[in-house]
XYZ file of C-alpha atoms in Angstrom:
677
model
C -9.875 66.910 -83.246
C -10.154 66.001 -79.554
C -9.826 62.383 -78.461
C -12.095 60.720 -75.855
C -9.239 60.885 -73.334
C -9.167 64.683 -73.759
C -12.882 64.820 -72.944
C -12.303 62.673 -69.883
C -9.506 64.897 -68.608
C -11.702 68.008 -69.105
C -14.380 66.585 -66.792
C -14.136 65.957 -63.056
C -16.102 64.602 -60.153
C -18.251 66.932 -58.052
C -19.746 65.732 -54.764
C -23.107 67.296 -53.840
C -24.846 66.649 -50.531
C -28.634 66.406 -50.882
C -30.705 67.863 -48.047
C -34.101 66.292 -48.693
C -36.641 66.995 -45.904
C -38.441 63.744 -46.820
C -35.320 61.687 -46.048
C -33.937 61.136 -42.533
C -30.276 61.570 -43.507
C -28.457 63.763 -45.995
C -26.902 61.804 -48.867
C -23.836 62.531 -50.980
C -24.265 62.244 -54.751
C -21.223 62.188 -57.052
C -21.588 63.776 -60.496
C -19.144 63.928 -63.396
C -19.159 67.509 -64.666
C -17.056 69.932 -66.682
C -16.309 73.612 -66.057
C -18.486 74.777 -68.940
C -21.601 73.076 -67.530
C -24.106 75.627 -66.246
C -25.619 75.399 -62.758
C -29.051 74.482 -64.150
C -27.457 71.517 -65.919
C -25.832 70.379 -62.655
C -29.211 70.494 -60.889
C -30.855 68.556 -63.746
C -28.171 65.845 -63.590
C -28.548 65.720 -59.826
C -32.331 65.224 -59.903
C -31.995 62.535 -62.598
C -29.410 60.660 -60.526
C -31.422 60.923 -57.272
C -34.367 59.459 -59.201
C -37.043 60.401 -56.664
C -40.344 61.720 -57.992
C -41.132 64.937 -56.097
C -41.324 68.709 -56.583
C -37.718 69.984 -56.727
C -38.598 73.531 -57.832
C -37.705 75.140 -54.472
C -34.272 73.479 -54.299
C -31.039 75.315 -55.099
C -27.288 74.824 -54.657
C -25.550 76.315 -51.610
C -21.726 76.607 -51.612
C -20.632 76.039 -48.027
C -17.023 77.301 -48.178
C -17.957 80.555 -49.931
C -21.239 80.907 -47.993
C -23.234 81.839 -51.080
C -26.152 80.554 -53.152
C -25.633 79.550 -56.782
C -28.919 81.109 -57.949
C -27.837 82.243 -61.420
C -28.595 78.934 -63.096
C -27.290 80.146 -66.500
C -23.803 80.729 -65.061
C -21.232 77.993 -65.654
C -19.234 76.310 -62.890
C -16.107 78.047 -64.221
C -17.775 81.463 -63.960
C -18.721 80.765 -60.331
C -15.246 79.332 -59.678
C -16.590 75.942 -58.573
C -13.953 73.188 -58.645
C -13.710 69.586 -57.476
C -12.998 70.541 -53.840
C -16.220 72.609 -53.541
C -18.709 71.473 -50.909
C -22.160 71.992 -52.398
C -25.487 71.416 -50.674
C -28.690 70.828 -52.642
C -31.296 72.196 -50.252
C -34.729 73.905 -50.193
C -34.586 77.707 -50.347
C -37.594 78.058 -48.005
C -37.154 76.750 -44.461
C -38.998 77.031 -41.165
C -38.124 79.945 -38.882
C -39.382 80.898 -35.420
C -40.113 84.591 -35.017
C -40.736 86.339 -31.696
C -43.082 89.238 -32.493
C -43.111 92.559 -30.589
C -46.053 91.282 -28.500
C -43.767 88.326 -27.491
C -45.961 85.856 -29.377
C -43.942 83.143 -31.131
C -44.852 82.515 -34.776
C -43.431 79.635 -36.821
C -43.537 80.052 -40.585
C -41.695 79.169 -43.773
C -39.263 81.855 -44.943
C -36.891 82.236 -47.890
C -33.301 81.587 -46.771
C -31.983 82.569 -50.216
C -33.646 85.998 -50.677
C -32.002 89.061 -49.124
C -33.394 89.891 -45.666
C -35.161 93.020 -46.997
C -37.234 90.807 -49.341
C -37.693 88.036 -46.739
C -39.089 90.558 -44.215
C -41.437 91.909 -46.898
C -42.824 88.381 -47.461
C -43.117 87.776 -43.701
C -45.056 91.038 -43.247
C -47.444 90.146 -46.070
C -48.135 86.836 -44.344
C -48.750 88.571 -41.004
C -50.752 91.390 -42.669
C -48.362 94.171 -41.625
C -48.039 97.044 -44.084
C -44.850 99.112 -44.542
C -42.461 96.180 -44.117
C -39.492 98.502 -44.767
C -39.868 99.771 -41.166
C -39.184 96.300 -39.730
C -36.258 93.899 -39.749
C -34.919 90.770 -38.066
C -32.815 90.918 -34.912
C -30.677 88.047 -33.649
C -31.078 88.202 -29.851
C -27.934 88.565 -27.777
C -26.992 86.191 -24.962
C -28.308 88.770 -22.469
C -31.817 88.394 -23.908
C -32.025 84.797 -22.612
C -29.828 85.250 -19.514
C -32.508 85.662 -16.866
C -34.952 83.324 -18.579
C -32.471 80.434 -18.329
C -31.999 81.154 -14.637
C -35.733 80.994 -14.154
C -36.054 77.723 -16.061
C -33.675 76.005 -13.612
C -36.039 76.754 -10.743
C -39.074 75.404 -12.577
C -39.693 71.726 -12.039
C -42.060 71.527 -14.999
C -41.011 73.326 -18.172
C -43.680 75.568 -19.625
C -44.738 74.539 -23.133
C -45.142 77.705 -25.175
C -48.153 78.114 -27.423
C -46.627 78.731 -30.872
C -48.736 80.108 -33.721
C -47.871 77.775 -36.600
C -48.252 79.328 -40.069
C -46.414 76.605 -41.961
C -48.785 76.850 -44.933
C -48.050 80.564 -45.359
C -47.858 82.220 -48.814
C -44.099 82.658 -48.410
C -43.721 78.886 -48.496
C -44.402 78.748 -52.212
C -43.154 82.239 -52.853
C -46.586 83.408 -53.981
C -47.352 86.981 -52.959
C -50.130 87.911 -50.595
C -53.320 89.353 -51.996
C -52.525 92.632 -53.751
C -55.782 93.997 -52.366
C -54.160 94.217 -48.944
C -51.963 97.016 -50.200
C -54.498 98.892 -52.306
C -56.040 102.110 -51.024
C -59.171 101.590 -53.114
C -60.202 98.350 -51.410
C -62.753 97.961 -48.633
C -61.186 98.583 -45.202
C -59.998 95.248 -43.797
C -60.309 96.244 -40.128
C -62.878 98.090 -38.087
C -61.144 101.438 -37.372
C -62.664 101.623 -33.860
C -61.941 98.261 -32.254
C -59.468 96.662 -34.680
C -61.519 93.532 -35.438
C -61.373 92.104 -38.996
C -64.185 93.498 -41.145
C -66.629 90.821 -42.279
C -66.153 91.807 -45.927
C -62.563 90.586 -45.775
C -63.248 87.095 -44.470
C -63.031 85.871 -48.061
C -59.383 86.994 -48.046
C -58.661 85.371 -44.696
C -59.941 82.030 -46.005
C -57.074 82.012 -48.540
C -54.478 82.916 -45.932
C -52.913 81.151 -42.953
C -54.198 84.140 -40.969
C -57.676 82.918 -40.058
C -59.930 85.314 -38.179
C -58.784 83.729 -34.897
C -55.091 84.012 -35.778
C -55.597 87.599 -36.911
C -57.101 88.438 -33.517
C -54.051 86.923 -31.795
C -51.806 89.339 -33.705
C -54.157 92.353 -33.621
C -55.006 92.153 -29.901
C -52.803 92.426 -26.834
C -51.550 89.281 -25.159
C -52.423 88.487 -21.508
C -50.407 90.523 -19.014
C -47.138 89.201 -17.631
C -46.912 88.811 -13.866
C -44.631 91.235 -11.982
C -42.343 88.264 -11.223
C -42.052 87.383 -14.916
C -41.454 91.049 -15.730
C -38.665 91.255 -13.153
C -37.070 88.160 -14.693
C -36.819 89.719 -18.158
C -33.566 91.348 -19.213
C -33.466 95.097 -18.581
C -30.607 97.225 -19.904
C -29.168 99.309 -17.058
C -26.872 101.632 -18.993
C -26.345 103.090 -22.454
C -23.666 100.442 -23.034
C -26.216 97.700 -22.214
C -28.662 99.298 -24.671
C -25.904 99.393 -27.296
C -25.391 95.623 -26.913
C -29.068 94.972 -27.705
C -28.657 96.627 -31.126
C -25.680 94.546 -32.226
C -27.793 91.736 -33.647
C -29.624 93.433 -36.543
C -29.254 91.307 -39.665
C -27.778 92.737 -42.858
C -30.722 93.597 -45.144
C -28.581 93.112 -48.275
C -27.687 89.461 -47.566
C -29.745 86.296 -47.124
C -30.438 84.454 -43.862
C -28.243 81.520 -44.947
C -25.325 83.843 -45.750
C -25.542 85.232 -42.213
C -25.354 81.834 -40.517
C -29.029 81.544 -39.580
C -30.138 77.923 -39.225
C -33.482 76.274 -39.885
C -35.970 76.681 -37.001
C -33.723 79.248 -35.272
C -35.388 81.956 -33.177
C -35.161 85.568 -34.356
C -36.949 88.720 -33.223
C -39.177 90.610 -35.691
C -39.040 94.259 -34.609
C -39.703 97.768 -35.882
C -36.146 98.819 -36.635
C -36.728 102.306 -38.036
C -38.731 104.688 -35.837
C -40.367 106.449 -38.770
C -43.952 105.158 -38.970
C -45.621 106.141 -42.223
C -49.367 106.316 -42.865
C -50.727 104.480 -39.794
C -54.342 103.786 -40.763
C -56.731 101.914 -38.413
C -58.690 100.612 -41.418
C -55.747 98.584 -42.710
C -53.246 98.433 -39.853
C -54.815 96.666 -36.860
C -51.933 94.166 -36.639
C -49.292 96.813 -37.345
C -50.735 99.224 -34.746
C -50.985 96.498 -32.114
C -47.440 95.222 -32.681
C -46.159 98.806 -32.597
C -48.066 99.426 -29.356
C -46.576 96.241 -27.881
C -43.019 97.216 -28.854
C -43.568 100.622 -27.257
C -45.094 99.013 -24.148
C -42.148 96.693 -23.568
C -39.685 99.517 -24.199
C -41.390 101.429 -21.347
C -41.733 98.459 -18.970
C -38.139 97.269 -19.432
C -36.823 100.855 -19.289
C -35.209 100.691 -22.708
C -36.375 104.315 -22.897
C -36.506 106.721 -19.936
C -39.642 108.558 -18.848
C -40.776 110.505 -15.781
C -43.009 108.985 -13.097
C -45.899 111.143 -14.307
C -45.478 109.778 -17.847
C -45.116 106.204 -16.524
C -48.549 106.513 -14.860
C -50.133 107.744 -18.125
C -48.652 104.747 -19.947
C -49.923 102.496 -17.126
C -53.445 103.957 -17.362
C -53.548 103.417 -21.135
C -52.274 99.835 -20.738
C -54.930 99.124 -18.104
C -57.619 100.551 -20.386
C -56.385 98.595 -23.430
C -56.141 95.321 -21.477
C -59.713 95.793 -20.185
C -61.068 96.378 -23.702
C -58.999 93.533 -25.205
C -60.242 91.019 -22.632
C -63.838 92.187 -22.809
C -66.136 89.806 -24.648
C -68.605 92.627 -25.227
C -66.602 94.845 -27.582
C -69.230 96.620 -29.614
C -69.310 95.917 -33.299
C -69.140 99.385 -34.805
C -70.343 99.272 -38.394
C -70.322 103.001 -39.055
C -66.919 104.317 -40.054
C -65.741 107.423 -38.261
C -63.761 108.863 -41.112
C -64.325 109.113 -44.860
C -61.922 107.210 -47.069
C -59.097 109.401 -48.395
C -60.006 108.795 -52.030
C -63.708 109.537 -51.411
C -62.738 112.796 -49.677
C -60.439 113.761 -52.549
C -63.172 113.021 -55.140
C -65.675 115.007 -53.083
C -63.356 118.027 -52.975
C -62.655 117.677 -56.692
C -66.384 117.538 -57.479
C -67.075 120.637 -55.378
C -64.178 122.497 -57.025
C -65.356 121.625 -60.539
C -68.911 122.757 -59.715
C -67.606 125.992 -58.263
C -69.254 125.362 -54.906
C -67.803 125.314 -51.443
C -66.786 122.143 -49.585
C -67.857 121.432 -46.004
C -64.253 121.856 -44.906
C -62.898 124.713 -47.059
C -59.850 123.997 -49.166
C -56.748 125.581 -47.754
C -55.518 128.825 -49.230
C -51.825 128.029 -49.590
C -50.988 131.677 -50.242
C -52.203 132.657 -46.756
C -49.717 131.276 -44.240
C -50.906 131.788 -40.626
C -48.664 133.456 -38.053
C -48.416 133.234 -34.273
C -47.577 136.270 -32.126
C -47.549 136.325 -28.325
C -45.537 137.027 -25.179
C -43.281 134.064 -24.263
C -40.416 133.665 -21.831
C -36.951 132.826 -23.202
C -33.848 131.291 -21.690
C -30.488 130.772 -23.483
C -28.199 128.475 -21.422
C -24.719 129.783 -20.692
C -22.021 128.477 -18.391
C -22.107 129.692 -14.753
C -25.534 131.278 -15.307
C -28.690 130.449 -13.356
C -31.774 129.413 -15.346
C -33.503 132.833 -15.561
C -36.307 133.352 -18.098
C -36.911 136.758 -19.679
C -40.119 137.797 -21.452
C -40.069 138.801 -25.158
C -42.623 139.350 -27.914
C -42.379 136.352 -30.264
C -43.569 136.120 -33.866
C -43.722 132.755 -35.660
C -44.011 132.936 -39.459
C -43.235 130.348 -42.155
C -40.588 128.148 -40.508
C -38.865 130.976 -38.621
C -39.232 132.414 -35.154
C -38.258 136.005 -34.301
C -38.400 137.815 -30.986
C -38.519 141.494 -29.980
C -38.128 143.325 -26.683
C -41.862 144.208 -26.779
C -44.894 144.206 -29.096
C -44.439 147.836 -30.156
C -41.053 147.056 -31.760
C -42.447 144.247 -33.960
C -42.106 146.282 -37.174
C -38.405 146.942 -36.526
C -35.373 144.668 -36.362
C -35.781 141.630 -34.100
C -33.333 140.795 -31.317
C -32.802 137.508 -33.165
C -34.442 135.546 -35.964
C -34.024 131.765 -36.118
C -34.965 129.305 -38.852
C -36.260 126.118 -37.182
C -35.961 123.912 -40.274
C -34.029 120.802 -39.189
C -34.063 121.747 -35.502
C -34.821 119.355 -32.662
C -37.973 120.046 -30.624
C -38.240 118.529 -27.136
C -41.214 118.973 -24.755
C -40.338 120.289 -21.283
C -43.664 119.869 -19.497
C -44.905 119.209 -15.986
C -48.694 119.558 -15.973
C -49.038 119.210 -12.193
C -46.478 122.004 -11.728
C -48.100 124.158 -14.467
C -44.862 124.166 -16.444
C -45.237 124.291 -20.235
C -41.833 124.534 -21.861
C -40.342 123.890 -25.302
C -36.672 123.021 -25.697
C -35.209 123.885 -29.116
C -31.889 122.552 -30.393
C -31.051 124.550 -33.514
C -28.343 123.156 -35.844
C -25.171 125.181 -36.418
C -21.871 124.218 -38.041
C -20.261 122.701 -34.936
C -23.311 121.147 -33.266
C -26.505 122.609 -31.792
C -27.618 125.902 -30.193
C -29.901 125.349 -27.228
C -32.817 127.585 -26.185
C -35.885 127.207 -23.975
C -39.326 128.788 -24.466
C -41.840 128.946 -21.617
C -45.601 129.243 -22.287
C -48.279 130.433 -19.842
C -50.978 127.804 -20.398
C -51.937 124.614 -22.291
C -53.525 126.246 -25.366
C -50.569 128.554 -25.963
C -48.160 125.649 -25.523
C -50.076 123.396 -27.938
C -50.121 126.046 -30.695
C -46.424 126.946 -30.414
C -45.276 123.351 -29.921
C -47.180 122.179 -33.025
C -45.752 125.098 -35.046
C -42.194 124.264 -33.920
C -42.619 120.556 -34.740
C -43.887 121.315 -38.260
C -41.162 123.928 -38.848
C -38.484 121.384 -37.899
C -39.775 119.271 -40.820
C -39.798 122.280 -43.166
C -43.597 122.725 -43.005
C -45.614 125.819 -42.106
C -48.846 126.280 -40.117
C -50.717 126.270 -43.445
C -50.077 122.520 -43.583
C -53.210 120.399 -43.024
C -51.529 118.536 -40.156
C -51.185 121.668 -37.963
C -54.650 121.710 -36.352
C -54.730 117.911 -35.714
C -51.282 118.214 -34.118
C -52.533 121.002 -31.797
C -55.481 118.805 -30.770
C -53.190 115.796 -30.193
C -50.942 117.833 -27.895
C -53.925 119.176 -25.925
C -55.339 115.660 -25.618
C -52.026 114.362 -24.282
C -51.849 117.214 -21.742
C -55.349 116.393 -20.522
C -54.294 112.774 -19.996
C -51.538 114.068 -17.726
C -53.998 116.219 -15.788
C -54.807 114.489 -12.509
C -58.427 114.615 -11.337
C -59.897 113.512 -8.045
C -63.214 111.706 -8.364
C -65.665 110.119 -5.994
C -65.730 106.839 -7.945
C -62.021 106.254 -7.309
C -62.529 104.238 -4.103
C -65.066 101.883 -5.640
C -62.948 101.528 -8.796
C -59.959 100.634 -6.635
C -61.803 97.600 -5.306
C -62.797 96.578 -8.840
C -59.250 96.691 -10.246
C -58.936 92.986 -10.959
C -55.305 92.970 -12.083
C -52.031 93.576 -10.326
C -51.050 97.248 -10.809
C -47.355 96.249 -10.868
C -48.012 94.688 -14.303
C -48.346 98.144 -15.865
C -45.164 99.851 -14.651
C -41.437 99.096 -14.704
C -40.108 96.993 -11.782
C -38.122 99.997 -10.540
C -41.249 102.173 -10.433
C -43.238 99.399 -8.725
C -40.690 99.210 -5.895
C -41.244 102.892 -5.036
C -44.955 102.500 -4.244
C -47.219 100.193 -2.279
C -49.590 98.194 -4.473
C -52.733 99.998 -3.268
C -51.130 103.423 -3.721
C -49.982 102.490 -7.254
C -53.454 101.216 -8.175
C -55.030 104.465 -6.951
C -52.701 106.606 -9.050
C -53.223 104.447 -12.174
C -57.014 104.632 -11.784
C -56.775 108.385 -11.228
C -54.948 108.759 -14.560
C -57.327 106.247 -16.177
C -60.308 108.588 -15.748
C -58.909 110.792 -18.520
C -58.824 107.918 -21.039
C -61.747 105.764 -19.870
C -63.976 106.653 -22.862
C -61.403 105.944 -25.566
C -62.077 103.152 -28.087
C -59.457 100.392 -28.277
C -57.543 101.413 -31.412
C -57.521 105.101 -30.436
C -56.047 104.183 -27.036
C -53.237 102.252 -28.738
C -52.540 105.160 -31.077
C -52.459 107.538 -28.088
C -49.950 105.253 -26.377
C -47.767 105.297 -29.511
C -48.039 109.110 -29.744
C -47.085 109.483 -26.065
C -44.099 107.170 -26.669
C -43.078 109.283 -29.671
C -43.189 112.445 -27.545
C -40.517 111.164 -25.106
C -37.176 112.978 -25.502
C -35.242 109.730 -26.107
C -37.756 108.259 -28.568
C -36.259 106.641 -31.651
C -32.644 106.644 -30.459
C -30.648 103.501 -31.197
C -27.325 103.342 -29.369
C -23.905 102.029 -30.435
C -20.559 102.039 -28.655
C -18.007 103.756 -30.938
C -14.518 105.285 -30.920
C -14.324 108.587 -32.786
C -11.232 109.314 -34.859
C -8.614 111.131 -32.769
C -10.312 110.243 -29.463
C -8.776 108.040 -26.767
C -12.009 107.003 -25.079
C -15.149 105.113 -26.062
C -18.336 107.078 -26.619
C -21.975 106.378 -27.481
C -23.438 107.180 -30.896
C -27.207 107.647 -30.918
C -28.877 107.136 -34.309
C -32.350 108.639 -34.778
C -34.723 109.140 -37.714
C -33.320 112.633 -38.379
C -29.969 112.980 -36.594
C -26.829 111.445 -35.101
C -25.894 112.283 -31.498
C -22.475 111.911 -29.875
C -23.056 111.037 -26.207
C -20.685 110.758 -23.255
C -20.710 107.043 -22.320
C -20.248 107.754 -18.594
C -22.635 110.652 -17.968
C -25.118 110.122 -20.826
C -24.913 113.833 -21.697
C -25.226 114.680 -25.446
C -22.081 116.381 -26.745
C -22.726 117.028 -30.456
C -25.660 116.548 -32.818
C -25.504 116.205 -36.607
C -28.669 116.366 -38.723
C -29.244 114.039 -41.674
C -30.354 117.074 -43.690
C -26.784 118.400 -43.442
C -25.117 115.177 -44.643
C -23.366 115.503 -48.002
C -22.091 111.931 -48.167
C -21.197 108.950 -46.004
C -19.207 105.814 -46.684
C -17.317 102.991 -45.016
C -13.643 102.154 -45.284
C -14.081 98.383 -45.286
C -10.391 97.719 -44.554
C -10.271 99.805 -41.355
C -14.030 99.279 -40.685
C -14.420 103.024 -40.214
C -17.581 105.035 -40.996
C -16.818 108.464 -42.497
C -19.514 111.157 -42.722
C -19.194 114.549 -44.425
C -21.565 117.427 -43.596
C -22.209 120.903 -44.963
C -19.774 123.740 -44.143
C -16.754 121.386 -44.393
C -17.628 119.503 -41.184
C -16.756 115.790 -41.109
C -16.490 112.993 -38.568
C -15.268 109.393 -38.575
C -15.636 106.536 -36.101
C -15.157 102.806 -35.680
C -18.013 100.794 -34.183
C -17.103 98.675 -31.143
C -20.424 97.109 -30.107
C -21.535 95.992 -33.580
C -20.386 95.680 -37.172
C -19.955 99.063 -38.867
C -22.300 97.862 -41.641
C -25.216 97.979 -39.162
C -24.655 101.691 -38.412
C -24.084 102.419 -42.107
C -27.385 100.702 -42.938
C -29.239 102.647 -40.225
C -28.163 106.001 -41.688
C -28.985 104.985 -45.271
C -32.245 103.342 -44.167
C -33.567 106.495 -42.494
C -32.615 108.599 -45.522
C -34.422 106.052 -47.731
C -37.569 106.223 -45.557
C -37.598 110.023 -45.818
C -38.160 109.657 -49.604
C -41.533 107.910 -49.169
C -44.756 109.615 -50.187
C -48.399 108.568 -50.533
C -48.158 109.157 -54.273
C -45.985 106.051 -54.627
C -49.054 103.782 -54.284
C -47.183 101.726 -51.685
C -44.488 100.457 -54.088
C -40.912 100.662 -52.856
C -37.744 101.308 -54.789
C -35.801 98.327 -53.442
C -32.778 99.147 -55.603
C -32.569 102.609 -54.019
C -32.699 101.040 -50.533
C -29.751 98.759 -51.315
C -27.870 101.619 -52.967
C -28.234 103.764 -49.819
C -27.608 100.989 -47.294
C -25.427 98.378 -48.976
C -22.100 100.222 -49.117
C -19.384 99.126 -51.510
C -18.339 95.839 -49.910
């Protein structure tokens, strides 16, 4: 039998601070508890003692010293290890957060501070109507991001009050999910695929959402242009090391905002983190396409990615065209859809097949894989050798390319046969100079073999380039994406083609915006304003007839075709090395880069990775590849967990398919990215 004094000694006082948004000050509440009391019981006692009638369902206990939430309400205090010296905070799980979107618009909404960031971003994207939330994440901006802005603020006598889009009553506030119809392929398209405006049939959905039609337009259309002065005041990374610093702030997807020291109403950046954009569909993705276009646009303008002057003018022409269409009050309301819904097309093909007839577009014969055969010029770089191209007869079949001394020897042994699966394909084009080249980096055990192909004209280049790109992904020319890819490449080449037209002079006078708004400050300094405007309008003639959404998609495609596209940089020290180097992480490879010269030294493909892990004591990332190749490095510009998550995240994204009906295996994501910490 236990006496009452024994009961008293088994219990102890626990002080809990109550963070009630309805009260001006936080209050401490003292409870008498015992170690076998479960967390739910503590919360019940707490609410009874506070004795205020309100909805407490969103409140939970936060343990300040351990920086963790006590969310398992059936666990006892003993199981959690909570003792009398614990500092607990009783606080709402959902708090306000300010998010700077890729189009630089500030959105304020209520976000879960207790859910892991992966889940929080998913809820945010549902609120903003952005599909494929796994491609985005939250970035804590570095001090450099605000550096020049602060300097500018000192010179302003009157501070500018920013127009913030307030979505406080968002679905994430109560934790209720967004309409499941948003993510269903069988629903009516929610955007016009031509101009990106919300379809009238979906206004019933918008009435239940904080995204009214007006708010949706703010997110789905481009913001007004920044002045050249404002552009010059924004932070621009000047070196690879500067670019590496920008990537240090990615939040850990496996931990909550509160666990990572994020405070209520703090500003974070919502960005596309993984450059692997799946199933971009104008019918459902007006906001996603626009935000992606904006992220690409700012990457070009702030020179976060390098491009040639010719490419800069194409980007400028597309921006000018998009800004004109976005500002126009007379955007036509297209009611006819340009493409048949995927499911309708599939049912149509199925119906034709069952009836034994023939479809309008014949079903592909997967047993008949097309081949390419033509004369191309080849160059294999060697030290102390001038860049001399030699002509060979090339044959492209399946995912392999073979070349012979001439056409007559095609039936014999080739000079060399190369499998392009997993290779890197880089365009080497100058349309004005009639140069149509393809650079191939083919993986071998100790890095990459480099070779250059030179084509004679645009059509030949488009066919071979498309074939190489598909082969690098393990696909053949029988794949349905081959012909569209050829057409995309030809379209992009035509945009680069400069035409002289009689209307140019009159158009020059009608250009009502500053041409310096469309190019990087460094490019603007090289040209006089009138000269720059003339060159932008010259390039604009090739895109002047494009609808709004198509122009944005073309901009994204042109961005994706840049050699440095999708590379995220980190400053690292490789095991056994005495100097710092840059690690570039892409959607399909890792690149070791000389930090001083920027020259790539070694490339490792994700397809060759056997396993990767982190030694959490030494903070070292270890990666093992096929053929007994391995590498290890410590990360100097960011936590090693960020790089580890990048590698696992890209491998996770490569597992997606349209058959999944848009559901994600969140457990697999955390298994691939979380490590063993």
